[in-house]
Amino acid sequence: MWKTIIRRILIMIPQLFVLSLLIFIMAKQMPGDPFTGMITPETDPARVEELREKAGLNDPWYEQYVNWIVNAAQGDLGKSYTYKIQVSTLIGERALNTFWLSLVSVILLYLIAIPLGVLAGRYQETFLDKIVVLYSFVTYAIPTFVLALIFLFLFGYQLHWFPTVGSVDIKYDPGTFGYLWSKLYHMLLPAITTALLGTTSVIQYLRSEVIDAKSLDYVRTARSKGIPVSKVYSRHIFRNSLLPIAAFLGFTITGLLGGSIFIETIFGYPGMGQLFISSLSSRDYSVITALVMLYGFLALLGSLLSDIIMSIVDPRIRIE
Amino acid sequence: MVKEATVNGKKVETNSPPTGMQVIFREFSKDKLAMFSLISLVVVIIGVFIWAWFIDQETLMRVSLRDKYAAPGEKFFLGADQGGKDILGQLVIGAKNSIRIAIAITLITGVFGIIVGLVCGYFGGWIDNMFMRIIDFFITIPSLMIIIVFVTIVPKYTVNTFILIMSLFLWTSTARLVRSKALSESRRDYVNASKTMGTPGILIIFKEIMPNLSSILIVELTLNFAGNVGIETGLSYLGFGLPPQTPSLGTLISYANNPLVLQDKWWVWLPASIFILLMMLGINYVGQALRRSADAKQRLG
């Protein structure tokens, strides 16, 4: 078991290295450096040059790369030009918002997908099954930003059921119950949109898993012992089908991160995805570089998590 | 399938299982909705291209402040945008651009992905290992973000650069799928027989293995096409897609970033959204029907 995990982590290291190199090269291609924003007509060019020298911007690129990596590993990602605060502080706040939004989305996603998948598999070829299959097809085909906009228009602006922007109502003080409720309320519409769009793979997997399990020996044994049908489904089949679903968790998180760019921009939710887009418009390159690196790291972590869960759940795929 | 053959000068009827296009045709004639989607998609795509040919972009893009946010009516069938430009005309031009670019990306990534997949699957060994490591890397990185960053830092950004950037990141899934299919196909008897007869590897790959994978390739390309329309319009929506002088469906929808437009001027963004929605549903439905016909177990007819 541990062998598999360590092996998997060892594979991750070169991937991280190549990713960081790619991002470093991209960052170097971006125009400007941390001192461009400070230059005013009164600035002495020699002084700027001195600062550049001091910050190591005139060193050979491999030295700069090593410095950048060492600083990043210590949490020093530079300063944001627009917000004038440390990038790590800025991202920290936003990351928390994105984390809560993702958590609510994942919970809703599984709350929708698991019952639908099991029911569709149990009542295969009935009207209910056809509706679920249609639903999972439609949500698979719709692009995220189209559904998000339509939902915002319909439920936010037309019906006024949900707030249309922000992550919390400013009239509440942090720590109170109203504050928490307001936070959750702001998260709900983006989370529902994300959850609806992400259910397809879980539903399809669970449905075919349940259909396959129906004709297996252990189900027939359970039935012949006299266990009622509903109990066979809820105890025997459900448990066996659920374990592989857990393995999707890592990939689901990775997928959510990609979708968060659209969802957060459209719903005006101050998370990392929205920060990424707004930093691009203001050309805040140190923030952009840090965010791409962080997303890349989280994506690698997600696939690592999936592989580990998968190898715990299904011993057949453990690598020797 | 009843066929007539001549044996010893006499005509005999023979039965052979349906192949290739016949299977696809039978599947579509069984599934009326898929047939309808396919026909309407073809009609819409050809229609958009012909219509766009008749639209004069200069007149279309002329700003006329008098018509700012004109509601749908006699002068403009679908109203006008912030600059008093006809939405319907922009919709047609945008659809044409989006479809054309999605087709270009699908073809580039398709050709590259299929070649890499076939070569890796057939030869295996170090070529396979090398490409699989590259593909693993591409699959784990946040490609959407990196595409966006690329788009912002590339100098002299044009439609062609955009197509190349997108293709660079999107060929991997096709390559992976084709590789796994080619791997199992290259262990079949007919491939071994061909090898013993001394057929060169390149010929086996492209004349023998590829035709046997053709149905899977068609499905993959169709679904990729749908995916590429989605990614391109999404990026254009965010403002990191096609350059401003080439309007896309996404550009039209991005007017909705202004809450006032989103709330009160639905005719600016809703038609393009619905167009994308219907087009995606159509392409994906056709793709699913094709997938069913590629898999003997799932066929309807």
Coordinates of N, CA, C and O in Angstrom, one line a residue, chain B residues 94-258:
Chain B
G94 N -20.9 35.6 -35.9 CA -20.3 35.0 -34.7 C -20.4 33.5 -34.8 O -19.4 32.8 -34.6
A95 N -21.6 33.0 -35.2 CA -21.7 31.5 -35.4 C -20.8 31.0 -36.4 O -20.2 29.9 -36.2
K96 N -20.7 31.7 -37.5 CA -19.8 31.3 -38.6 C -18.3 31.2 -38.1 O -17.7 30.1 -38.2
N97 N -17.9 32.2 -37.4 CA -16.5 32.2 -36.8 C -16.3 31.1 -35.8 O -15.3 30.3 -35.9
S98 N -17.3 30.9 -34.9 CA -17.1 29.9 -33.9 C -17.1 28.5 -34.5 O -16.2 27.7 -34.1
I99 N -18.0 28.3 -35.5 CA -18.0 26.9 -36.1 C -16.7 26.7 -36.9 O -16.1 25.6 -36.8
R100 N -16.3 27.7 -37.6 CA -15.1 27.5 -38.5 C -13.9 27.2 -37.6 O -13.1 26.3 -37.9
I101 N -13.8 27.9 -36.5 CA -12.6 27.7 -35.6 C -12.7 26.4 -34.9 O -11.6 25.7 -34.8
A102 N -13.9 26.0 -34.5 CA -14.0 24.7 -33.8 C -13.6 23.6 -34.8 O -13.0 22.6 -34.4
I103 N -14.1 23.7 -36.1 CA -13.7 22.7 -37.1 C -12.2 22.7 -37.2 O -11.6 21.6 -37.2
A104 N -11.6 23.8 -37.3 CA -10.1 23.8 -37.6 C -9.4 23.2 -36.4 O -8.5 22.3 -36.6
I105 N -9.8 23.5 -35.2 CA -9.1 22.9 -34.0 C -9.4 21.4 -34.0 O -8.5 20.6 -33.7
T106 N -10.6 21.0 -34.3 CA -11.0 19.6 -34.3 C -10.1 18.8 -35.3 O -9.6 17.7 -35.0
L107 N -9.9 19.4 -36.5 CA -9.1 18.7 -37.5 C -7.7 18.6 -37.1 O -7.1 17.5 -37.1
I108 N -7.1 19.7 -36.6 CA -5.7 19.7 -36.2 C -5.4 18.7 -35.1 O -4.6 17.8 -35.1
T109 N -6.2 18.9 -34.0 CA -6.0 18.0 -32.8 C -6.3 16.5 -33.2 O -5.7 15.6 -32.8
G110 N -7.4 16.4 -34.1 CA -7.7 15.0 -34.6 C -6.6 14.4 -35.3 O -6.2 13.2 -34.9
V111 N -6.1 15.0 -36.3 CA -5.0 14.4 -37.1 C -3.8 14.1 -36.2 O -3.3 13.0 -36.2
F112 N -3.4 15.1 -35.4 CA -2.2 14.9 -34.6 C -2.5 13.8 -33.5 O -1.6 12.9 -33.4
G113 N -3.6 13.9 -32.9 CA -3.9 12.9 -31.9 C -4.0 11.5 -32.4 O -3.5 10.5 -31.8
I114 N -4.6 11.3 -33.6 CA -4.8 10.0 -34.2 C -3.5 9.4 -34.6 O -3.1 8.3 -34.3
I115 N -2.6 10.3 -35.2 CA -1.3 9.8 -35.6 C -0.5 9.3 -34.4 O 0.1 8.2 -34.3
V116 N -0.4 10.2 -33.4 CA 0.4 9.9 -32.2 C -0.2 8.6 -31.5 O 0.5 7.7 -31.2
G117 N -1.6 8.5 -31.4 CA -2.2 7.4 -30.8 C -1.9 6.1 -31.5 O -1.5 5.1 -30.9
L118 N -2.0 6.1 -32.8 CA -1.8 4.9 -33.6 C -0.4 4.5 -33.5 O -0.1 3.3 -33.3
V119 N 0.6 5.4 -33.7 CA 2.0 5.0 -33.6 C 2.3 4.5 -32.3 O 3.0 3.4 -32.2
C120 N 1.9 5.2 -31.2 CA 2.2 4.7 -29.8 C 1.6 3.3 -29.6 O 2.2 2.4 -29.1
G121 N 0.3 3.1 -30.0 CA -0.4 1.9 -29.7 C 0.3 0.7 -30.5 O 0.3 -0.4 -30.0
Y122 N 0.7 1.0 -31.8 CA 1.2 -0.1 -32.6 C 2.6 -0.4 -32.2 O 3.0 -1.6 -32.0
F123 N 3.5 0.6 -32.1 CA 4.9 0.3 -31.9 C 5.2 0.0 -30.4 O 6.1 -0.8 -30.1
G124 N 4.5 0.7 -29.5 CA 4.8 0.6 -28.1 C 6.2 1.0 -27.8 O 6.8 1.9 -28.4
G125 N 6.9 0.4 -26.7 CA 8.3 0.7 -26.5 C 8.5 2.1 -26.0 O 7.6 2.8 -25.4
W126 N 9.7 2.6 -26.4 CA 10.1 3.9 -25.8 C 9.3 5.1 -26.4 O 9.0 6.1 -25.7
I127 N 8.8 5.0 -27.7 CA 8.0 6.0 -28.3 C 6.7 6.2 -27.4 O 6.3 7.3 -27.0
D128 N 6.1 5.0 -27.2 CA 4.9 5.0 -26.4 C 5.1 5.6 -25.0 O 4.4 6.5 -24.6
N129 N 6.2 5.2 -24.3 CA 6.5 5.7 -23.0 C 6.7 7.2 -23.0 O 6.1 7.9 -22.1
M130 N 7.4 7.7 -24.0 CA 7.7 9.1 -24.0 C 6.4 9.9 -24.2 O 6.1 10.8 -23.4
F131 N 5.6 9.5 -25.2 CA 4.4 10.3 -25.4 C 3.4 10.1 -24.3 O 2.7 11.1 -24.0
M132 N 3.4 9.0 -23.6 CA 2.4 8.8 -22.5 C 2.8 9.7 -21.4 O 1.9 10.3 -20.7
R133 N 4.1 9.9 -21.1 CA 4.5 10.8 -20.1 C 4.1 12.2 -20.4 O 3.6 13.0 -19.6
I134 N 4.3 12.6 -21.7 CA 3.9 14.0 -22.1 C 2.4 14.1 -21.9 O 1.9 15.1 -21.4
I135 N 1.6 13.1 -22.3 CA 0.2 13.2 -22.3 C -0.3 13.3 -20.8 O -1.2 14.1 -20.4
D136 N 0.3 12.4 -19.9 CA 0.0 12.5 -18.5 C 0.2 13.9 -18.0 O -0.6 14.4 -17.2
F137 N 1.3 14.5 -18.4 CA 1.6 15.9 -17.9 C 0.5 16.8 -18.4 O -0.1 17.6 -17.6
F138 N 0.1 16.8 -19.7 CA -0.9 17.7 -20.2 C -2.2 17.5 -19.5 O -3.0 18.5 -19.4
I139 N -2.5 16.3 -19.2 CA -3.8 16.0 -18.6 C -3.9 16.6 -17.2 O -5.0 17.1 -16.7
T140 N -2.8 16.6 -16.4 CA -2.9 17.1 -15.1 C -2.8 18.6 -14.9 O -3.2 19.1 -13.9
I141 N -2.2 19.3 -15.9 CA -2.1 20.7 -15.7 C -3.4 21.5 -15.9 O -4.2 21.0 -16.6
P142 N -3.6 22.6 -15.3 CA -4.8 23.4 -15.5 C -4.7 24.1 -16.9 O -4.4 25.2 -17.0
S143 N -5.1 23.3 -17.9 CA -4.9 23.8 -19.3 C -5.7 25.1 -19.6 O -5.2 25.9 -20.3
L144 N -6.9 25.2 -19.1 CA -7.7 26.4 -19.4 C -7.0 27.6 -18.9 O -6.9 28.6 -19.7
M145 N -6.4 27.6 -17.7 CA -5.7 28.8 -17.2 C -4.5 29.1 -18.1 O -4.1 30.2 -18.4
I146 N -3.7 28.0 -18.5 CA -2.5 28.2 -19.2 C -2.8 28.7 -20.6 O -2.1 29.6 -21.1
I147 N -3.9 28.2 -21.2 CA -4.3 28.8 -22.5 C -4.6 30.3 -22.4 O -4.2 31.1 -23.2
I148 N -5.3 30.7 -21.3 CA -5.6 32.1 -21.1 C -4.4 32.9 -21.0 O -4.2 34.0 -21.6
V149 N -3.4 32.4 -20.2 CA -2.2 33.2 -20.0 C -1.4 33.3 -21.3 O -1.0 34.3 -21.7
F150 N -1.4 32.2 -22.1 CA -0.7 32.2 -23.4 C -1.4 33.3 -24.3 O -0.7 34.0 -24.9
V151 N -2.7 33.3 -24.3 CA -3.4 34.2 -25.1 C -3.0 35.7 -24.8 O -2.9 36.5 -25.7
T152 N -2.8 35.9 -23.5 CA -2.5 37.3 -23.1 C -1.0 37.7 -23.4 O -0.7 38.8 -23.6
I153 N -0.1 36.7 -23.4 CA 1.3 37.1 -23.6 C 1.8 36.9 -25.0 O 2.9 37.4 -25.3
V154 N 1.0 36.2 -25.9 CA 1.5 36.1 -27.2 C 1.5 37.4 -28.0 O 0.5 38.1 -28.0
P155 N 2.6 37.8 -28.6 CA 2.6 39.0 -29.4 C 1.9 38.8 -30.7 O 1.9 37.6 -31.2
K156 N 1.4 39.8 -31.3 CA 0.7 39.7 -32.6 C -0.3 38.6 -32.6 O -0.2 37.7 -33.4
Y157 N -1.3 38.7 -31.7 CA -2.3 37.7 -31.5 C -3.3 37.7 -32.7 O -4.0 38.7 -32.9
T158 N -3.5 36.6 -33.3 CA -4.5 36.5 -34.4 C -5.3 35.2 -34.2 O -5.1 34.4 -33.3
V159 N -6.3 35.0 -35.1 CA -7.1 33.8 -35.1 C -6.3 32.6 -35.2 O -6.5 31.6 -34.5
N160 N -5.3 32.6 -36.1 CA -4.4 31.4 -36.3 C -3.7 31.1 -35.0 O -3.5 29.9 -34.7
T161 N -3.1 32.1 -34.4 CA -2.4 31.8 -33.1 C -3.3 31.2 -32.1 O -3.0 30.2 -31.4
F162 N -4.6 31.7 -32.0 CA -5.5 31.1 -31.1 C -5.8 29.7 -31.4 O -5.8 28.8 -30.5
I163 N -6.0 29.3 -32.7 CA -6.2 27.9 -33.1 C -5.0 27.1 -32.6 O -5.2 26.0 -32.1
L164 N -3.8 27.6 -32.9 CA -2.6 26.8 -32.5 C -2.5 26.6 -31.0 O -2.2 25.5 -30.6
I165 N -2.7 27.7 -30.2 CA -2.6 27.5 -28.8 C -3.6 26.5 -28.3 O -3.3 25.6 -27.5
M166 N -4.9 26.6 -28.8 CA -5.9 25.6 -28.3 C -5.5 24.2 -28.7 O -5.6 23.3 -27.9
S167 N -5.0 24.1 -29.9 CA -4.7 22.7 -30.4 C -3.5 22.1 -29.6 O -3.5 20.9 -29.3
L168 N -2.6 23.0 -29.2 CA -1.4 22.5 -28.4 C -1.9 21.8 -27.1 O -1.3 20.8 -26.7
F169 N -3.0 22.2 -26.5 CA -3.5 21.7 -25.3 C -4.6 20.6 -25.4 O -4.9 20.0 -24.4
L170 N -5.2 20.5 -26.6 CA -6.4 19.7 -26.7 C -6.2 18.4 -27.4 O -7.2 17.7 -27.6
W171 N -5.0 18.1 -27.9 CA -4.8 16.8 -28.7 C -4.7 15.6 -27.8 O -4.9 14.5 -28.3
T172 N -4.5 15.8 -26.5 CA -4.0 14.6 -25.7 C -5.1 13.6 -25.5 O -4.8 12.4 -25.5
S173 N -6.4 14.0 -25.3 CA -7.4 13.0 -25.0 C -7.6 12.1 -26.2 O -7.8 10.9 -26.0
T174 N -7.6 12.7 -27.4 CA -7.8 11.8 -28.6 C -6.6 10.8 -28.7 O -6.9 9.7 -28.9
A175 N -5.4 11.3 -28.5 CA -4.3 10.5 -28.6 C -4.4 9.3 -27.6 O -4.1 8.1 -28.0
R176 N -4.8 9.6 -26.4 CA -4.9 8.6 -25.4 C -5.9 7.5 -25.8 O -5.7 6.3 -25.6
L177 N -7.1 8.0 -26.2 CA -8.2 7.0 -26.6 C -7.7 6.2 -27.8 O -7.8 4.9 -27.7
V178 N -7.2 6.8 -28.8 CA -6.7 6.1 -30.0 C -5.6 5.1 -29.7 O -5.6 3.9 -30.1
R179 N -4.7 5.5 -28.8 CA -3.7 4.6 -28.4 C -4.2 3.3 -27.8 O -3.8 2.2 -28.1
S180 N -5.2 3.5 -26.8 CA -5.7 2.3 -26.1 C -6.4 1.3 -27.1 O -6.3 0.1 -27.0
K181 N -7.1 1.9 -28.1 CA -7.8 1.1 -29.1 C -6.8 0.4 -30.0 O -6.9 -0.8 -30.3
A182 N -5.8 1.2 -30.5 CA -4.8 0.7 -31.4 C -4.0 -0.5 -30.7 O -3.6 -1.4 -31.3
L183 N -3.8 -0.3 -29.4 CA -3.0 -1.3 -28.6 C -3.7 -2.7 -28.7 O -3.1 -3.7 -29.0
S184 N -5.0 -2.7 -28.5 CA -5.7 -4.0 -28.5 C -5.9 -4.5 -29.9 O -5.8 -5.7 -30.2
E185 N -6.0 -3.5 -30.9 CA -6.2 -3.9 -32.2 C -4.9 -4.6 -32.8 O -5.0 -5.5 -33.6
S186 N -3.8 -4.0 -32.4 CA -2.5 -4.5 -33.0 C -2.1 -5.9 -32.5 O -1.2 -6.5 -32.9
R187 N -2.9 -6.5 -31.5 CA -2.6 -7.8 -31.1 C -3.5 -8.8 -31.8 O -3.4 -10.0 -31.6
R188 N -4.4 -8.3 -32.7 CA -5.3 -9.2 -33.4 C -4.6 -10.0 -34.5 O -3.5 -9.7 -34.9
D189 N -5.2 -11.1 -34.9 CA -4.6 -12.1 -35.8 C -4.3 -11.4 -37.2 O -3.3 -11.7 -37.8
Y190 N -5.2 -10.6 -37.6 CA -5.0 -10.0 -39.0 C -3.8 -9.2 -39.0 O -3.1 -9.1 -40.1
V191 N -3.5 -8.5 -37.9 CA -2.2 -7.7 -37.9 C -1.0 -8.6 -37.9 O -0.1 -8.3 -38.7
N192 N -1.1 -9.6 -37.1 CA 0.1 -10.6 -37.1 C 0.3 -11.2 -38.4 O 1.4 -11.4 -38.9
A193 N -0.8 -11.6 -39.1 CA -0.8 -12.2 -40.4 C -0.1 -11.3 -41.4 O 0.8 -11.6 -42.1
S194 N -0.5 -10.0 -41.3 CA 0.0 -9.0 -42.2 C 1.5 -8.8 -41.9 O 2.3 -8.6 -42.8
K195 N 1.9 -8.8 -40.6 CA 3.3 -8.7 -40.3 C 4.1 -9.8 -40.9 O 5.2 -9.5 -41.4
T196 N 3.7 -11.0 -40.7 CA 4.4 -12.2 -41.2 C 4.6 -12.1 -42.8 O 5.5 -12.6 -43.3
M197 N 3.6 -11.5 -43.4 CA 3.7 -11.3 -44.9 C 4.7 -10.2 -45.2 O 5.0 -10.0 -46.4
G198 N 5.2 -9.5 -44.2 CA 6.2 -8.5 -44.5 C 5.7 -7.1 -44.9 O 6.4 -6.3 -45.4
T199 N 4.4 -6.8 -44.5 CA 3.9 -5.5 -44.7 C 4.6 -4.5 -43.8 O 4.7 -4.8 -42.7
P200 N 5.0 -3.4 -44.4 CA 5.7 -2.4 -43.5 C 4.7 -1.8 -42.5 O 3.5 -1.7 -42.7
G201 N 5.3 -1.4 -41.3 CA 4.5 -1.0 -40.2 C 3.5 0.2 -40.5 O 2.4 0.2 -40.1
I202 N 4.1 1.1 -41.3 CA 3.3 2.3 -41.7 C 2.0 1.9 -42.4 O 0.9 2.4 -42.1
L203 N 2.1 0.9 -43.3 CA 1.0 0.5 -44.1 C 0.0 -0.2 -43.2 O -1.2 0.0 -43.3
I204 N 0.5 -1.1 -42.3 CA -0.4 -1.8 -41.4 C -1.2 -0.7 -40.5 O -2.4 -0.8 -40.4
I205 N -0.5 0.3 -40.0 CA -1.2 1.3 -39.2 C -2.3 2.0 -40.0 O -3.4 2.1 -39.5
F206 N -1.9 2.5 -41.1 CA -2.9 3.4 -41.8 C -3.8 2.7 -42.7 O -4.9 3.2 -43.0
K207 N -3.5 1.6 -43.3 CA -4.4 0.9 -44.2 C -5.1 -0.2 -43.6 O -6.2 -0.7 -44.1
E208 N -4.7 -0.7 -42.4 CA -5.4 -1.9 -41.8 C -6.0 -1.6 -40.5 O -7.1 -1.9 -40.2
I209 N -5.2 -1.0 -39.6 CA -5.7 -0.7 -38.2 C -6.7 0.5 -38.3 O -7.8 0.4 -37.7
M210 N -6.3 1.6 -39.0 CA -7.1 2.8 -38.9 C -8.5 2.6 -39.5 O -9.5 3.0 -38.8
P211 N -8.7 1.9 -40.6 CA -10.0 1.7 -41.1 C -10.9 0.9 -40.1 O -12.1 1.1 -39.9
N212 N -10.3 0.0 -39.3 CA -11.0 -0.7 -38.3 C -11.4 0.1 -37.1 O -12.3 -0.2 -36.3
L213 N -10.7 1.3 -36.9 CA -11.1 2.1 -35.8 C -11.9 3.3 -36.3 O -12.3 4.2 -35.5
S214 N -12.3 3.3 -37.6 CA -12.9 4.5 -38.2 C -14.2 5.0 -37.4 O -14.3 6.2 -37.2
S215 N -15.0 4.0 -37.0 CA -16.2 4.4 -36.3 C -15.9 5.1 -35.0 O -16.5 6.2 -34.7
I216 N -14.9 4.6 -34.3 CA -14.6 5.2 -33.0 C -14.0 6.6 -33.3 O -14.3 7.6 -32.5
L217 N -13.2 6.7 -34.3 CA -12.6 8.0 -34.7 C -13.7 9.1 -35.0 O -13.6 10.2 -34.6
I218 N -14.7 8.6 -35.7 CA -15.8 9.6 -36.1 C -16.5 10.1 -34.8 O -16.7 11.3 -34.7
V219 N -16.8 9.1 -33.9 CA -17.5 9.5 -32.7 C -16.6 10.5 -31.9 O -17.1 11.6 -31.5
E220 N -15.3 10.2 -31.8 CA -14.4 11.1 -31.0 C -14.3 12.5 -31.6 O -14.4 13.5 -30.9
L221 N -14.2 12.5 -33.0 CA -14.1 13.8 -33.6 C -15.4 14.6 -33.4 O -15.4 15.9 -33.2
T222 N -16.6 14.0 -33.5 CA -17.8 14.7 -33.3 C -17.9 15.3 -31.9 O -18.2 16.5 -31.8
L223 N -17.6 14.4 -30.9 CA -17.7 14.9 -29.6 C -16.6 16.0 -29.3 O -16.9 17.0 -28.6
N224 N -15.5 15.9 -29.9 CA -14.4 16.9 -29.8 C -14.9 18.2 -30.3 O -14.7 19.3 -29.8
F225 N -15.6 18.1 -31.5 CA -16.1 19.3 -32.1 C -17.1 20.1 -31.2 O -16.9 21.3 -31.0
A226 N -18.0 19.3 -30.5 CA -18.9 20.0 -29.6 C -18.0 20.6 -28.4 O -18.3 21.8 -28.1
G227 N -17.1 19.8 -27.9 CA -16.3 20.4 -26.8 C -15.5 21.6 -27.2 O -15.4 22.6 -26.5
N228 N -15.0 21.6 -28.5 CA -14.2 22.8 -28.9 C -15.1 24.0 -29.1 O -14.7 25.1 -28.8
V229 N -16.3 23.8 -29.6 CA -17.3 25.0 -29.6 C -17.4 25.5 -28.2 O -17.4 26.8 -28.0
G230 N -17.6 24.6 -27.3 CA -17.8 25.1 -25.9 C -16.6 25.8 -25.3 O -16.8 26.9 -24.8
I231 N -15.4 25.3 -25.5 CA -14.2 26.0 -25.0 C -14.0 27.3 -25.7 O -13.7 28.3 -25.0
E232 N -14.1 27.3 -27.0 CA -13.9 28.6 -27.7 C -14.8 29.7 -27.3 O -14.4 30.8 -27.0
T233 N -16.1 29.3 -27.3 CA -17.1 30.4 -26.9 C -16.9 30.8 -25.5 O -17.0 32.0 -25.1
G234 N -16.5 29.8 -24.6 CA -16.3 30.1 -23.2 C -15.1 31.1 -23.1 O -15.2 32.1 -22.3
L235 N -14.0 30.8 -23.8 CA -12.9 31.7 -23.7 C -13.2 33.1 -24.3 O -12.8 34.1 -23.7
S236 N -13.9 33.1 -25.4 CA -14.3 34.4 -26.0 C -15.2 35.2 -25.0 O -15.2 36.4 -25.0
Y237 N -16.1 34.4 -24.3 CA -16.9 35.0 -23.3 C -16.1 35.8 -22.3 O -16.4 36.9 -21.9
L238 N -15.1 35.1 -21.8 CA -14.2 35.7 -20.8 C -13.4 36.8 -21.3 O -12.8 37.6 -20.6
G239 N -13.3 36.9 -22.7 CA -12.5 37.9 -23.3 C -11.1 37.5 -23.6 O -10.2 38.3 -23.9
F240 N -10.8 36.1 -23.6 CA -9.5 35.6 -23.9 C -9.6 34.6 -25.1 O -8.8 33.7 -25.2
G241 N -10.6 34.8 -26.0 CA -10.8 33.9 -27.1 C -10.3 34.6 -28.4 O -9.2 35.1 -28.5
L242 N -11.2 34.7 -29.3 CA -10.9 35.3 -30.6 C -10.6 36.8 -30.4 O -11.1 37.5 -29.6
P243 N -9.7 37.3 -31.3 CA -9.4 38.7 -31.2 C -10.6 39.6 -31.5 O -11.6 39.1 -32.2
P244 N -10.7 40.8 -31.0 CA -11.9 41.6 -31.0 C -12.5 41.8 -32.4 O -13.7 41.9 -32.6
Q245 N -11.6 41.9 -33.4 CA -12.1 42.2 -34.8 C -12.8 40.9 -35.4 O -13.5 41.1 -36.4
T246 N -12.7 39.8 -34.7 CA -13.5 38.6 -35.2 C -14.5 38.2 -34.1 O -14.2 37.5 -33.2
P247 N -15.8 38.7 -34.3 CA -16.8 38.4 -33.3 C -17.1 36.9 -33.2 O -17.1 36.2 -34.3
S248 N -17.3 36.4 -32.0 CA -17.7 35.0 -31.8 C -19.0 35.0 -31.1 O -19.5 36.0 -30.6
L249 N -19.7 33.8 -31.0 CA -20.9 33.7 -30.2 C -20.6 34.1 -28.7 O -21.4 34.8 -28.1
G250 N -19.4 33.8 -28.3 CA -19.0 34.1 -26.9 C -18.9 35.6 -26.7 O -19.3 36.1 -25.6
T251 N -18.4 36.3 -27.7 CA -18.3 37.8 -27.6 C -19.7 38.4 -27.3 O -19.8 39.3 -26.5
L252 N -20.6 37.9 -28.1 CA -22.0 38.4 -28.0 C -22.6 38.1 -26.6 O -23.2 39.0 -26.0
I253 N -22.3 36.9 -26.1 CA -22.8 36.6 -24.7 C -22.1 37.5 -23.7 O -22.7 37.8 -22.7
S254 N -20.8 37.8 -23.9 CA -20.1 38.6 -22.9 C -20.6 40.0 -22.7 O -20.3 40.6 -21.7
Y255 N -21.5 40.5 -23.6 CA -22.2 41.7 -23.3 C -23.0 41.6 -22.0 O -23.3 42.6 -21.3
A256 N -23.4 40.4 -21.6 CA -24.2 40.2 -20.4 C -23.4 40.4 -19.2 O -23.9 40.3 -18.1
N257 N -22.0 40.6 -19.3 CA -21.2 40.9 -18.1 C -21.7 42.2 -17.5 O -21.4 42.4 -16.3
N258 N -22.3 43.0 -18.3 CA -22.9 44.2 -17.7 C -24.2 43.9 -17.1 O -25.1 43.5 -17.9

